[in-house]
Structures are given as structure tokens and as C-alpha cells.
mmCIF file of C-alpha atoms in Angstrom:
data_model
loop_
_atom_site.group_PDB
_atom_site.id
_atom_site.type_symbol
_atom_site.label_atom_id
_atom_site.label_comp_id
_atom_site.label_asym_id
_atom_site.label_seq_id
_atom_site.Cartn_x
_atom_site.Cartn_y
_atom_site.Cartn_z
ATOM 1 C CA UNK A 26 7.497 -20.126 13.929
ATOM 2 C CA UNK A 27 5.306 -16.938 15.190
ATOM 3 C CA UNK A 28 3.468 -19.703 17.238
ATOM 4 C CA UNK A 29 5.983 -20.442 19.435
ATOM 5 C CA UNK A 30 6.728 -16.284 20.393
ATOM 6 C CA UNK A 31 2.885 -16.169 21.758
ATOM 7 C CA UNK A 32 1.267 -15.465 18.462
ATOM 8 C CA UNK A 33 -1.453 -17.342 17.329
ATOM 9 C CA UNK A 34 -3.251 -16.222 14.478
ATOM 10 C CA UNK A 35 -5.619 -18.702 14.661
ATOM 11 C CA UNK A 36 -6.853 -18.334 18.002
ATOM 12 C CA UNK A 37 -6.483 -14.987 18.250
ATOM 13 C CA UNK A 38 -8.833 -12.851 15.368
ATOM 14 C CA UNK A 39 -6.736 -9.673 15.629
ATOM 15 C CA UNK A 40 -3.164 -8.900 17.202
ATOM 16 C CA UNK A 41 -1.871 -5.884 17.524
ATOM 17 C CA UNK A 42 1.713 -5.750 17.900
ATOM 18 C CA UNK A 43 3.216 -2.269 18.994
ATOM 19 C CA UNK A 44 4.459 0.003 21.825
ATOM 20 C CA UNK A 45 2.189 -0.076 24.883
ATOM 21 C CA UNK A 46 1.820 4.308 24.410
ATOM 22 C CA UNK A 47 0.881 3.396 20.400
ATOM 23 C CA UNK A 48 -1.304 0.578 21.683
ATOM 24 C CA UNK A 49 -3.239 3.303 24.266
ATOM 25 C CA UNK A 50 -3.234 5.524 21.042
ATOM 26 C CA UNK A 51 -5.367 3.357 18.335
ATOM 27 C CA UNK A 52 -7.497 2.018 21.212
ATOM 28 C CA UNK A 53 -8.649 4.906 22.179
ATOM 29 C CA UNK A 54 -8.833 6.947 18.924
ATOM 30 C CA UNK A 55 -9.174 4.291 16.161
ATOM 31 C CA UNK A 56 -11.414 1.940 18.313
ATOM 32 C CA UNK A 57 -11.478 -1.051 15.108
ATOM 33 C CA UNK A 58 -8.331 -1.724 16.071
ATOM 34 C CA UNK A 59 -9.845 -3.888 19.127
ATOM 35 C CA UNK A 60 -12.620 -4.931 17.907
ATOM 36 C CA UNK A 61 -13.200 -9.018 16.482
ATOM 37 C CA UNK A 62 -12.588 -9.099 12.476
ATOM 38 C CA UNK A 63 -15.452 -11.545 11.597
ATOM 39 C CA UNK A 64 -15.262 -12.620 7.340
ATOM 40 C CA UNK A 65 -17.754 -13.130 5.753
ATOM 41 C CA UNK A 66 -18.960 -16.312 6.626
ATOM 42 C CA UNK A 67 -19.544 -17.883 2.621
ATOM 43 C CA UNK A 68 -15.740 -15.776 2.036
ATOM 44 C CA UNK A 69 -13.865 -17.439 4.619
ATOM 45 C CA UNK A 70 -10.086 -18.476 3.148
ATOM 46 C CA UNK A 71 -7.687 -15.779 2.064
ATOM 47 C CA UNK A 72 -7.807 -16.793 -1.487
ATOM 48 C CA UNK A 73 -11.258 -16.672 -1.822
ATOM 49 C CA UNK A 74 -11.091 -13.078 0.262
ATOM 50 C CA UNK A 75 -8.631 -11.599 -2.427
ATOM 51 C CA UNK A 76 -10.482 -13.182 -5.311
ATOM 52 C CA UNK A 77 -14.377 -11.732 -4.313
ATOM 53 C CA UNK A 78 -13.175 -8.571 -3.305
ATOM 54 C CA UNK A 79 -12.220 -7.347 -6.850
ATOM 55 C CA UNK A 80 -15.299 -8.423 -7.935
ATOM 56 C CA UNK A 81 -18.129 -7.493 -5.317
ATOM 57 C CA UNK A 82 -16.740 -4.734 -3.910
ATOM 58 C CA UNK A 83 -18.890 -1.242 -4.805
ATOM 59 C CA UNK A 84 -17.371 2.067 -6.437
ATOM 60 C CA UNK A 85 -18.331 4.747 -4.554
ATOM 61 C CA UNK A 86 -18.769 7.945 -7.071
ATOM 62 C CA UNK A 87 -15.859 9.743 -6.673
ATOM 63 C CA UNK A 88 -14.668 12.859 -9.634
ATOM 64 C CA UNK A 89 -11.329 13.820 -9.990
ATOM 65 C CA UNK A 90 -9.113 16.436 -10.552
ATOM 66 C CA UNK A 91 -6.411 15.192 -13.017
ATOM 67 C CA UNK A 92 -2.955 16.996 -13.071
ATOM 68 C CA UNK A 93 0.405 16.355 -14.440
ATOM 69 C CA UNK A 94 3.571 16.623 -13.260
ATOM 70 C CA UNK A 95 6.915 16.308 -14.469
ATOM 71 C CA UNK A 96 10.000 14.437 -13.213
ATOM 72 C CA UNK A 97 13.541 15.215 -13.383
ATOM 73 C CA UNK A 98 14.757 13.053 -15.776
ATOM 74 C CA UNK A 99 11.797 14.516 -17.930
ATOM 75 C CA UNK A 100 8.956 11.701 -17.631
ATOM 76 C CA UNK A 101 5.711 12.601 -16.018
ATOM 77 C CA UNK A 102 3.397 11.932 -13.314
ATOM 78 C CA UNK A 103 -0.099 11.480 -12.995
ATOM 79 C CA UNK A 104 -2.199 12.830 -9.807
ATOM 80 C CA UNK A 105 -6.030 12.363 -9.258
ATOM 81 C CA UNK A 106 -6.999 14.893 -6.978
ATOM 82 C CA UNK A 107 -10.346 15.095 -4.670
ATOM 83 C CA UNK A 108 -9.970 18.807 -3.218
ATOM 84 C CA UNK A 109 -13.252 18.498 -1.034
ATOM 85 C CA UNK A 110 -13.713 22.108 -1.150
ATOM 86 C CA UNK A 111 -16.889 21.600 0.372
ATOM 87 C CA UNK A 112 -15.438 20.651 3.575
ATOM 88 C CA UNK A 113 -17.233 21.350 6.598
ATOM 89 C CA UNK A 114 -14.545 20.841 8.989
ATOM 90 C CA UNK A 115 -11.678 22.476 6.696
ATOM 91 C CA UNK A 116 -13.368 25.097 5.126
ATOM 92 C CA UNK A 117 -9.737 26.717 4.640
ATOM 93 C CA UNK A 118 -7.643 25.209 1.588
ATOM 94 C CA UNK A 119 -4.377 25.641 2.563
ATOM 95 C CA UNK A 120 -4.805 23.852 5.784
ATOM 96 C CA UNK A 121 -7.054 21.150 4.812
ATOM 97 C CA UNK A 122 -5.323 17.737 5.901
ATOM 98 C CA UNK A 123 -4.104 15.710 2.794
ATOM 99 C CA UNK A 124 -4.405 11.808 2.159
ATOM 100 C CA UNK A 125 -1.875 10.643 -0.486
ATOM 101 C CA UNK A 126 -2.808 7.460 -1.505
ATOM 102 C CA UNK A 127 -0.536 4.961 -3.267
ATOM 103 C CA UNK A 128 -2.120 2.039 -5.203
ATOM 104 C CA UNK A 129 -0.993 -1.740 -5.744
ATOM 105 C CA UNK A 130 0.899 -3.410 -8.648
ATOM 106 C CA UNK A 131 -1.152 -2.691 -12.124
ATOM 107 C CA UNK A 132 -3.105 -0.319 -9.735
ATOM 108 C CA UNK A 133 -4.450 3.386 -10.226
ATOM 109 C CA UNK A 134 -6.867 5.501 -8.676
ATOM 110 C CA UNK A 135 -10.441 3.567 -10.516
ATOM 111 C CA UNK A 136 -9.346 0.708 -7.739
ATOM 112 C CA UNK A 137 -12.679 -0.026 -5.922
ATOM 113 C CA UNK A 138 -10.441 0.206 -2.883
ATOM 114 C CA UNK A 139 -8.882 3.482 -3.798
ATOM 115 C CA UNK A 140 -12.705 4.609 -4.106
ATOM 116 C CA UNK A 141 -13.649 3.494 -0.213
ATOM 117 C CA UNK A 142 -10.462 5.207 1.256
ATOM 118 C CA UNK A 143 -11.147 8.667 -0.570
ATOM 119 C CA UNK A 144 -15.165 7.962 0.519
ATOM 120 C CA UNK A 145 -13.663 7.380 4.440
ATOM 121 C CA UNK A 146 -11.601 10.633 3.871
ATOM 122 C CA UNK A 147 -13.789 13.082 2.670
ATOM 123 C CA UNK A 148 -16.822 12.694 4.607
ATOM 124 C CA UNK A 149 -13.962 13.540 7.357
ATOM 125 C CA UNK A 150 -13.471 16.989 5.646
ATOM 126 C CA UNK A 151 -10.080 15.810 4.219
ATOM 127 C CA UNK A 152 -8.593 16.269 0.549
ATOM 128 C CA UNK A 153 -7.458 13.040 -1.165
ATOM 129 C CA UNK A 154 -4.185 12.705 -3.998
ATOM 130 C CA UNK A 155 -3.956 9.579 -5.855
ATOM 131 C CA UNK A 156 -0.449 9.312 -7.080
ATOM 132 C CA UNK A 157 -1.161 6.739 -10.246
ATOM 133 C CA UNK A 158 2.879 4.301 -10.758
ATOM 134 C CA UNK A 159 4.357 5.949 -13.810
ATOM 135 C CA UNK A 160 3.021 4.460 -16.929
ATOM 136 C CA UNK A 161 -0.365 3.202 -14.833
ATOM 137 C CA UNK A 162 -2.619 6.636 -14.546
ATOM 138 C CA UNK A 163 -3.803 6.681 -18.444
ATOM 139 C CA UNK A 164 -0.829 9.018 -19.327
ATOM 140 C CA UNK A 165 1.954 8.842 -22.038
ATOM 141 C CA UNK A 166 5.540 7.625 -21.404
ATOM 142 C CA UNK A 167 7.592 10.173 -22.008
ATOM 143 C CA UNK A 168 10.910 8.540 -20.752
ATOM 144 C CA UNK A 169 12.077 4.953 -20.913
ATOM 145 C CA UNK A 170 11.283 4.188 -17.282
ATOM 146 C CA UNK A 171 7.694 2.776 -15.251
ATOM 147 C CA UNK A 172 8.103 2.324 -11.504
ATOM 148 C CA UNK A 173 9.173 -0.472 -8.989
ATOM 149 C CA UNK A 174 9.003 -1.096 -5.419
ATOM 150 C CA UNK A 175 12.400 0.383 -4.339
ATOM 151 C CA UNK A 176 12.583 3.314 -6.614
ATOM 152 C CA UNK A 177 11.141 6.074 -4.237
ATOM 153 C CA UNK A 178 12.106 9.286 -5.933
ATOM 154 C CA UNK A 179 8.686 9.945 -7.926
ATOM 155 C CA UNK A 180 6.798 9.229 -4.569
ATOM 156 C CA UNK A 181 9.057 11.790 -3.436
ATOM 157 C CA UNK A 182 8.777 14.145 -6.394
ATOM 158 C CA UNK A 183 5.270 13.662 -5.731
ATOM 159 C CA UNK A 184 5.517 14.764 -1.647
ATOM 160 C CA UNK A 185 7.774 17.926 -2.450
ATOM 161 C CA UNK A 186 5.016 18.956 -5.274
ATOM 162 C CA UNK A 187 2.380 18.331 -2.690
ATOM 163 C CA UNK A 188 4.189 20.058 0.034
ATOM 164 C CA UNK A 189 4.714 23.046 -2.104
ATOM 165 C CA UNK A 190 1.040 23.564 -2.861
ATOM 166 C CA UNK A 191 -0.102 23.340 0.899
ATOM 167 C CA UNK A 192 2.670 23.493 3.225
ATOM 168 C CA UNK A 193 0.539 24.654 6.006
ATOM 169 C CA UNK A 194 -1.524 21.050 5.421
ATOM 170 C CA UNK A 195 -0.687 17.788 7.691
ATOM 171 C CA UNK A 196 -0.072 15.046 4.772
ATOM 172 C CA UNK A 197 -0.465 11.556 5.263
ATOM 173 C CA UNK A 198 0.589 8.479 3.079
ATOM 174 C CA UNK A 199 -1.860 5.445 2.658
ATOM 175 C CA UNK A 200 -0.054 2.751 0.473
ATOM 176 C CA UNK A 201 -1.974 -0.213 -0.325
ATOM 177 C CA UNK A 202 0.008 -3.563 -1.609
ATOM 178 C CA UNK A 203 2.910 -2.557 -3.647
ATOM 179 C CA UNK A 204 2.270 1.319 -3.196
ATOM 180 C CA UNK A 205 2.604 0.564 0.712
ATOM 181 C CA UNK A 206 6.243 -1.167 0.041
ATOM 182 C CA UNK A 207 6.460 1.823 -1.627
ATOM 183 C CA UNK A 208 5.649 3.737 1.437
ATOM 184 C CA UNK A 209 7.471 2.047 4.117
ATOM 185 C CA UNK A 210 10.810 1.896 1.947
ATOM 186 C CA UNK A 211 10.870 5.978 1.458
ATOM 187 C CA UNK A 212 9.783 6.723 4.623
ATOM 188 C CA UNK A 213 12.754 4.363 5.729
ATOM 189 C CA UNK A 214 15.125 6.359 3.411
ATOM 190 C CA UNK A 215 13.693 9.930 4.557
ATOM 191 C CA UNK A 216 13.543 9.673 8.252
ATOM 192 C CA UNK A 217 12.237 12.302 9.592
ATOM 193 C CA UNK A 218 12.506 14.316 6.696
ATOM 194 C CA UNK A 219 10.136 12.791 4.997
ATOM 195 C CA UNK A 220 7.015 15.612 5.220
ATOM 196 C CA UNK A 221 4.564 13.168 5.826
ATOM 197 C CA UNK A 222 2.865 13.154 9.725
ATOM 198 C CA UNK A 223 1.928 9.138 9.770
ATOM 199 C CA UNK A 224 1.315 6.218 7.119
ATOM 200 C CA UNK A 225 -0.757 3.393 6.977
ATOM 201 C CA UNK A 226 -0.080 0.527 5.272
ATOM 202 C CA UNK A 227 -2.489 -2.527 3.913
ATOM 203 C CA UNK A 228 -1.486 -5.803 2.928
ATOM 204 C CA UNK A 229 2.004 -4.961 2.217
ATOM 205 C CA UNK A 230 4.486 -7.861 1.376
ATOM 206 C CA UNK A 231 7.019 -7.550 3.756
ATOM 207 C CA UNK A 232 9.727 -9.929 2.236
ATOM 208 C CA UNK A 233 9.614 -9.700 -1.926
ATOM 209 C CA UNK A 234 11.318 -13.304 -1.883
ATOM 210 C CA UNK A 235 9.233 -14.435 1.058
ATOM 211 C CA UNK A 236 6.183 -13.446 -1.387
ATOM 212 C CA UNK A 237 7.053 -14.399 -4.503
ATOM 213 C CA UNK A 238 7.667 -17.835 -3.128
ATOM 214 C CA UNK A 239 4.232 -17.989 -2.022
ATOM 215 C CA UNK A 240 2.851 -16.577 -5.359
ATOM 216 C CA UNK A 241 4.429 -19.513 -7.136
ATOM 217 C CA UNK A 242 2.665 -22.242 -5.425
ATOM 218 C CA UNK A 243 0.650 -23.814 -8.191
ATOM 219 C CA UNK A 244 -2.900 -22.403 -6.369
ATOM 220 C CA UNK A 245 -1.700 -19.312 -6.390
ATOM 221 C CA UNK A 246 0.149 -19.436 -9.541
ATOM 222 C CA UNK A 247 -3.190 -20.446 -11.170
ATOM 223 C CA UNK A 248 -5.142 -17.856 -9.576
ATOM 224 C CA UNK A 249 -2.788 -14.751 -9.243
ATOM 225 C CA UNK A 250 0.238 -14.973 -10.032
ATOM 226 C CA UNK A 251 -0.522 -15.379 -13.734
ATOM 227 C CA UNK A 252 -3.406 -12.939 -13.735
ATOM 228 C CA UNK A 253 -0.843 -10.347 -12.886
ATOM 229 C CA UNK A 254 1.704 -11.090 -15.245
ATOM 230 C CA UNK A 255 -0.460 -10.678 -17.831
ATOM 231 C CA UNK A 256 -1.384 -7.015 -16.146
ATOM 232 C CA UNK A 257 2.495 -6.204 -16.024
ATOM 233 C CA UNK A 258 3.335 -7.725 -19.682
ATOM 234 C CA UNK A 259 0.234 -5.728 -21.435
ATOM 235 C CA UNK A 260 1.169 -2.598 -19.547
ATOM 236 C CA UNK A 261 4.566 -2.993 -20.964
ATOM 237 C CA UNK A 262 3.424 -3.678 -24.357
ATOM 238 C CA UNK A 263 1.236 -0.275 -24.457
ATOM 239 C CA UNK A 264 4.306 1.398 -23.747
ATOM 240 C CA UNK A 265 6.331 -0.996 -26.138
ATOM 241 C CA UNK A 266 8.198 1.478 -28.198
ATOM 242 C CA UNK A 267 9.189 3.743 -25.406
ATOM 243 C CA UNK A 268 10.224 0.745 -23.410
ATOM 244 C CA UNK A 269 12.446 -1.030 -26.411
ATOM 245 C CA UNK A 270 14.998 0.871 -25.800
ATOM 246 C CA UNK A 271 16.455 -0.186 -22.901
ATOM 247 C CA UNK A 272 14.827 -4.364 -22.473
ATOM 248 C CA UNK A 273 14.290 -6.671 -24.553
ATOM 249 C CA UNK A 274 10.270 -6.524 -24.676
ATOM 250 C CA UNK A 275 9.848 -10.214 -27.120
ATOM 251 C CA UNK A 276 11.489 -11.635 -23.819
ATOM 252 C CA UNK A 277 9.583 -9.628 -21.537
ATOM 253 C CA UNK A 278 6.452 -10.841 -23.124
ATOM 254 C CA UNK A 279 7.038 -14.445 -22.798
ATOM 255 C CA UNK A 280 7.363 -14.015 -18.693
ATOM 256 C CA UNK A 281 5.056 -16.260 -17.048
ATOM 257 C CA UNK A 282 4.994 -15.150 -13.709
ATOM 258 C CA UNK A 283 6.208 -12.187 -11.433
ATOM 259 C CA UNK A 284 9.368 -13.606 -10.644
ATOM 260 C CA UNK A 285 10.023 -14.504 -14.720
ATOM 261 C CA UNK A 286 8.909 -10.738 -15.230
ATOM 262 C CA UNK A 287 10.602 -8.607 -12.335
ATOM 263 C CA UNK A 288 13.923 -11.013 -13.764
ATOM 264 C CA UNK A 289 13.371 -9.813 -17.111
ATOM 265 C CA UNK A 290 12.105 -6.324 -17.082
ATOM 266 C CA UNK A 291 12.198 -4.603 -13.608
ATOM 267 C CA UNK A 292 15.489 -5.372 -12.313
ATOM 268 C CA UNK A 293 17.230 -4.742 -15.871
ATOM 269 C CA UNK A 294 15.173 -1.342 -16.376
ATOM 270 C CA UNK A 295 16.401 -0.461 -12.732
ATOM 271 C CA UNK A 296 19.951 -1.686 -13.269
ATOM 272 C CA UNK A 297 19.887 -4.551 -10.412
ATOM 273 C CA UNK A 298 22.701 -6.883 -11.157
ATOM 274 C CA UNK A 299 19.640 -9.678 -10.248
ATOM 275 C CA UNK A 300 16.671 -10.024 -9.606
ATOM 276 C CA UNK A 301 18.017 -11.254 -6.123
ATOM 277 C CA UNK A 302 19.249 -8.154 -5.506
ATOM 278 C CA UNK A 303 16.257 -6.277 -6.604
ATOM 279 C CA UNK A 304 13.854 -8.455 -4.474
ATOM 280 C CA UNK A 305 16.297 -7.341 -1.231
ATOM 281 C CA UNK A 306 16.015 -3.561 -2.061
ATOM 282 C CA UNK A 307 12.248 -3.369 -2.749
ATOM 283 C CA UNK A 308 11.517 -5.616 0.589
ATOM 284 C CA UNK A 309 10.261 -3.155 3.610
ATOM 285 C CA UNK A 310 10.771 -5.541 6.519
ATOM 286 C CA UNK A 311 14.376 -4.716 7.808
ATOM 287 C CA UNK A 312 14.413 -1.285 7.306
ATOM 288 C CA UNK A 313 11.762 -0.575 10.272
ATOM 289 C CA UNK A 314 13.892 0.856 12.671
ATOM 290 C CA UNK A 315 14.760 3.654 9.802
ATOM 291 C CA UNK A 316 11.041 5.116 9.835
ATOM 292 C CA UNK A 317 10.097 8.134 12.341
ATOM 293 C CA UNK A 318 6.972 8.768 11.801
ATOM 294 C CA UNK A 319 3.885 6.712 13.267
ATOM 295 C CA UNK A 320 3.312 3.613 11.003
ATOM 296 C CA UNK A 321 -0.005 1.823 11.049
ATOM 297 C CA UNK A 322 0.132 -1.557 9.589
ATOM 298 C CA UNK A 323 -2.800 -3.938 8.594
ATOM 299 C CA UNK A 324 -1.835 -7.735 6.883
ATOM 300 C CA UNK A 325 -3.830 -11.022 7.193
ATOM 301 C CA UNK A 326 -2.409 -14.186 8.112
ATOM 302 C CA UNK A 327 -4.295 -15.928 5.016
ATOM 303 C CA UNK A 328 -2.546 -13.532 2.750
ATOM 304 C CA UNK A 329 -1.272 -15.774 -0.370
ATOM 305 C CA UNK A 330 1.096 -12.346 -1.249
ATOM 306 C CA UNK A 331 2.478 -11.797 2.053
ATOM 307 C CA UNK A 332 3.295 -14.770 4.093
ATOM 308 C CA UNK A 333 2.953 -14.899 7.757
ATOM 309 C CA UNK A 334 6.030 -15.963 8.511
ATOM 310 C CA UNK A 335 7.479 -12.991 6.558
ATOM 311 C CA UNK A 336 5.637 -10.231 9.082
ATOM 312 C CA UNK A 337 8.165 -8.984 10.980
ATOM 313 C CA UNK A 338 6.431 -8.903 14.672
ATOM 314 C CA UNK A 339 9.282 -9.319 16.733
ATOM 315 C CA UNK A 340 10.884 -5.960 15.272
ATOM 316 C CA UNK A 341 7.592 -4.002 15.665
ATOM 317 C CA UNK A 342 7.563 -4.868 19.143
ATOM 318 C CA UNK A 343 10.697 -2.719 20.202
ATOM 319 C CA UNK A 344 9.828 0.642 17.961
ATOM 320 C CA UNK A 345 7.729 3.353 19.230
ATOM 321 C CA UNK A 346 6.299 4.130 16.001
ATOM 322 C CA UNK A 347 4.735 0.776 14.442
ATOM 323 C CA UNK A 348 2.143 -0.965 14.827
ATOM 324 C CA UNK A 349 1.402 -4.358 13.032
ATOM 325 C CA UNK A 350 -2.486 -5.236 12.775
ATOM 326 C CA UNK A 351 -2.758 -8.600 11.966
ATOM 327 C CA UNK A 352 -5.703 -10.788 11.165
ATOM 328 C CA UNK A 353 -6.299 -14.289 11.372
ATOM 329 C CA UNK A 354 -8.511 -13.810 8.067
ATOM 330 C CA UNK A 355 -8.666 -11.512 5.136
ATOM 331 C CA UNK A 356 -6.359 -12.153 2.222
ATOM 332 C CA UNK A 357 -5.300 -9.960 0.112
ATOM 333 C CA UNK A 358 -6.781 -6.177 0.171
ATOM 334 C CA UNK A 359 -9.509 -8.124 1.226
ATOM 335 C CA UNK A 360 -11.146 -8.187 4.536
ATOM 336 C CA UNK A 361 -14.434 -9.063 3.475
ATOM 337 C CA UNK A 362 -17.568 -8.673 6.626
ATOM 338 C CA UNK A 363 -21.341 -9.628 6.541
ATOM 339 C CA UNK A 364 -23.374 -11.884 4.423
ATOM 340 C CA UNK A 365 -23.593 -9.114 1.502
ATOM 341 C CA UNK A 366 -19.928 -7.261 1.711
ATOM 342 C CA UNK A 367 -20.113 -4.399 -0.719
ATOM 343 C CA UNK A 368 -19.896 -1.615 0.874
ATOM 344 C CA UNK A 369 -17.744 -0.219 3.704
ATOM 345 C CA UNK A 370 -15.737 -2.882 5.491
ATOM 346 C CA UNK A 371 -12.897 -3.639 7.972
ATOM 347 C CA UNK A 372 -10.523 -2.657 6.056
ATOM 348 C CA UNK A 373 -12.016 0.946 5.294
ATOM 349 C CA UNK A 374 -13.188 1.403 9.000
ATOM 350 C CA UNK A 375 -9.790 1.146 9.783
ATOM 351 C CA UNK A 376 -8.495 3.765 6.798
ATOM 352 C CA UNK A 377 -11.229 5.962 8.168
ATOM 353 C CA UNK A 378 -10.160 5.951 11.857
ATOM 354 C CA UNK A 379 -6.780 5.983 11.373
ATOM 355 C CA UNK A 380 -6.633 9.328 9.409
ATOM 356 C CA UNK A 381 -9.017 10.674 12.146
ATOM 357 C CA UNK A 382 -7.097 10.040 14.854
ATOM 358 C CA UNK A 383 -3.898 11.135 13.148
ATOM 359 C CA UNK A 384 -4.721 14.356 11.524
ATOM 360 C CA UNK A 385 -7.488 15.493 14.748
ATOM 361 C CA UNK A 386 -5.258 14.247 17.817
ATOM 362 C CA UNK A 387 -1.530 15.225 16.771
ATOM 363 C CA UNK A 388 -0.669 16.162 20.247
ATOM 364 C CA UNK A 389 -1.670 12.500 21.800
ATOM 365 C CA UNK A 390 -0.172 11.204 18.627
ATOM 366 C CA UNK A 391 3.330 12.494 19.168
ATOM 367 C CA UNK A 392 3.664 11.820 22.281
ATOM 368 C CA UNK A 393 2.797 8.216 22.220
ATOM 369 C CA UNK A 394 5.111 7.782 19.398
ATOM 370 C CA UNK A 395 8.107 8.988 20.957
ATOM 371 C CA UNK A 396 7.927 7.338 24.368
ATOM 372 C CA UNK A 397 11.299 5.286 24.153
ATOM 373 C CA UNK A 398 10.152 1.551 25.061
ATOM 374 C CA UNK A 399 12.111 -0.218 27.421
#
């Protein structure tokens, strides 16, 4: 496998795979990216990483701004703002830099993880957007349709709106799980027309079959893959007679894992003639060489979502604008460090930096990004 092309998670704590002008980039202005990921030393596996996390992890305060916003085809979106007017460093409004930060699956903007980036961003003097999945932020269903993977245009409903309010602003995507598959597959689809200056991406499953497969192993069956399902099929349920219109929700309900429910709800609802087909749209890994703008992307090797052998390494290595982080630890969105691992961690060092760098060194940025590689 990855082994044999030189890469070896398990010897190696962190690899970063990338363009040597990218690599000369993050090392010099988002310094984490060299330094030794140590876990937690009673949190070592990836399972055990994914499962603490959602439990031990502190909520930093963090008030929002609530606003809705319609879509085309009538339905409606729900953004958590943080404006920061406060800001030190960006004391203007209009060209304050912007974080937009996309959740996971059953996500919204209450994730303890949400919380840390918009902590990492503000202190920085930036403003923060949550953009909640359809049908996920508290709000109403006003149309028969939630959200998936592949379908970008609310994300980009959501950029244009953004883009409108502040076009003098950098903005910056930050998709975490799903909402980074999310990321990756519009900012494959909108080149470099996508209004967005650089994305990061965290524990992204690169290969939807790849990671469902993994998610059905009876470990992770037991300890996640049902878990979820239950998320998806009560989400579904609160939405029930909006949503039994167009699926059949008895059927939906009876789904006992994400492959049973993504056959049975999201690739009908999208109009997929399988799930087969759906799993090949929503997956981010070929479409690389589409993106333009400077992707930062952080996985572990222990993720039980994202398989290792799904990453796709030996594509990174020939663009100029991604770079895959990987751990040999971690999990999933977990990246757990020090004997008591509440508060800020890897993970969030790394969101913090990132931004930094991006929105405070554009010059250095661009031009390490559009080096062509040999």
C-alpha cells in the first residue's frame, strides 16, 4: 500500500505531503505543521480518539448572530454569525477577514469543535459564519429537500450571500468531516471562481465507499456507525411531513446504518439512480486537480471514517495547491494532546495558524501556490 511509496504512518508522527514552495509556506507561517503530534497517552487508538473527544472536549462561550436566508427553490438557510466587532486588528467591517465554517454529518454550529475554531479565529481579529446543513441549524423545512455531500449549491448560495455583504473581505472555508467533502467538491466545481482565498479541511473522507466500508466493520458499526444513523433517521423524522413527499420515511426509519440510510433516503431525495452512484459524486479524492485555491488538509491514519488507504497522497504530491497533513494518530475530529485534553489542541493550533498565515501573508501565499512543480 502507502508503505511501499515511502510513507509510513507509523514511524513517521506527521507527513506532510505537498509542493516543496507550499511545504516552505506552512513551515514557516503555520509552524504545527512540523512539529511531533503526541495523543494523549490514556487516548491512544483512533476509536477511542473520536469517541473522548465528543465527550471531554470544552465549549468555549461563543454568542451568535442568527440569520436566515433563502434558497432558490424557496427553502432556507441558517447562518450563525460571530462579527467580532471588537476586533483589534480589523477594526474596519467591511474588510475584516471571514472564516466560513462548515460542520460534519448531524453537525451545526453548538459542535464543541465548531466552538475552538471560532475561539482560534477571533482572538486573531477575524469574523466567523457557521453555515448550519439545511434542516440541521434549529430552523423549519420549508421545501422537501436537507443536504448531502455532493449537492454544493447552498454552500454556494451561502458564498455569493457572504460575498455580497463584504466583498472587500478575504473569505476562507473550514469544512470539518462531511462539511469539508463539502468543501473540496465545490471548490473542485468552481475553480477559481469560487470567491474563497484558501480552505482547510479536517478529517474529511476522501472515498465515500472507501469509508463506508470501514464504518461497517462490526467495531465500528457498534460504536458509530449506528450512533449516526440514529442522528440521520431522527433528523428526518422531525422533518417527517415535509420529507413524505418525496421518500418513503417508514423505510427510511428502519435503516440501520449509513449505507442502509444514504440507499434509502439521500440518493432517492437527490435523484441518484444508486447509491453507487451517489457515493462516486459526493467522494472528494479525484477531483483534486480541479481546485485552485490553496487547500490545507489534516486526516489521521487511525481514522475509522476515512481509511488510509483511501488518502490520496500520490495526487497531492504533483499539485501546487494541496497539502495533505497526515497523522499517525488522531481519529476522527479528534487529535486529542496531554494528560487532561480539554482545551485547545492539535487540531485547533493548526485551524488557528492556518487562517493566520492565509489571511496575514497573501503575497507569500500566492506565490507558493502557483509555482508549477516539476
Amino acid at each position: 500500500g502507502l508503505e511501499g511509496r515511502g510513507y509510513s504512518f507509523y514511524f513517521l508522527p506527521v507527513i506532510l505531503v505537498c509542493s516543496n514552495a507550499f511545504r516552505t509556506f506552512l513551515q514557516k507561517h503555520c509552524p504545527v505543521v512540523a512539529e511531533r503530534y503526541c495523543p494523549t497517552p490514556w487516548c491512544w487508538g483512533g476509536r477511542l480518539q473520536t469517541l473522548v473527544q465528543a465527550f471531554i472536549k470544552s465549549r468555549p462561550s461563543v454568542s451568535y448572530r442568527n440569520e436566515l436566508i433563502r434558497t432558490a427553490d424557496g427553502g432556507q438557510i441558517s447562518l450563525d454569525w460571530v462579527d467580532n466587532g471588537a476586533s483589534a486588528a480589523y477594526p474596519e467591517s467591511s474588510t475584516r477577514p471571514t472564516v466560513l465554517i462548515l460542520p460534519g454529518l448531524t453537525g451545526n454550529s453548538q459542535q464543541p469543535y465548531v466552538l475552538h475554531a471560532i475561539s482560534q479565529a477571533t482572538r486573531r481579529g477575524y469574523r466567523c459564519v457557521v453555515f448550519n446543513n439545511r434542516g440541521f441549524g434549529g430552523e423549519e423545512l420549508l421545501t422537501p429537500l436537507t443536504f448531502c455531500a455532493a449537492n454544493t449549491s447552498d454552500l454556494e448560495r451561502v458564498v455569493l450571500h457572504v460575498k455580497e455583504l463584504f466583498p472587500q473581505a478575504p473569505l476562507l472555508g473550514a469544512g470539518v468531516s462531511l462539511g469539508g467533502m463539502l468543501l473540496l467538491n465545490y471548490l473542485a466545481r468552481k475553480g477559481s471562481e469560487s470567491g474563497l482565498v484558501a480552505g482547510i479541511t479536517l478529517s474529511v473522507a476522501w472515498n465515500t465507499v472507501e469509508s463506508t466500508a470501514s464504518l461497517e466493520q462490526p467495531i465500528n458499526w457498534l460504536l458509530f456507525n449506528r450512533h449516526l444513523t440514529v442522528n440521520l433517521c431522527q433528523a428526518v423524522n422531525r422533518h417527517r411531513k415535509m420529507l413524505e413527499k418525496v421518500v418513503d420515511i417508514d423505510y427510511v426509519m428502519k435503516a440501520r446504518s449509513i449505507h442502509e440510510f444514504d440507499e434509502r433516503y439521500t440518493s432517492v431525495l437527490f435523484g441518484y439512480k444508486s447509491c453507487l452512484d451517489y457515493y462516486y459524486d459526493a467522494s472528494p479524492d479525484y477531483k483534486l486537480p480541479r481546485t485552485a485555491v490553496p487547500i490545507l488538509c489534516l486526516n489521521a491514519a487511525d481514522d475509522p471514517f476515512s481509511p488510509k488507504h483511501a488518502f490520496p497522497l500520490a495526487l497531492a504530491k504533483h499539485l501546487p495547491n494541496v497539502a495533505l497533513l497526515v497523522t499517525a494518530h488522531g481519529g476522527h475530529i479528534g487529535f486529542l494532546e496531554g494528560i487532561f485534553p480539554r482545551g485547545e489542541g492539535y487540531m485547533d493550533r493548526l485551524i488557528g495558524q492556518y487562517i493566520e498565515a492565509v489571511f496575514e501573508h497573501p503575497g507569500d501565499l500566492k506565490r507558493a501556490c502557483s509555482i508549477k512543480q516539476e
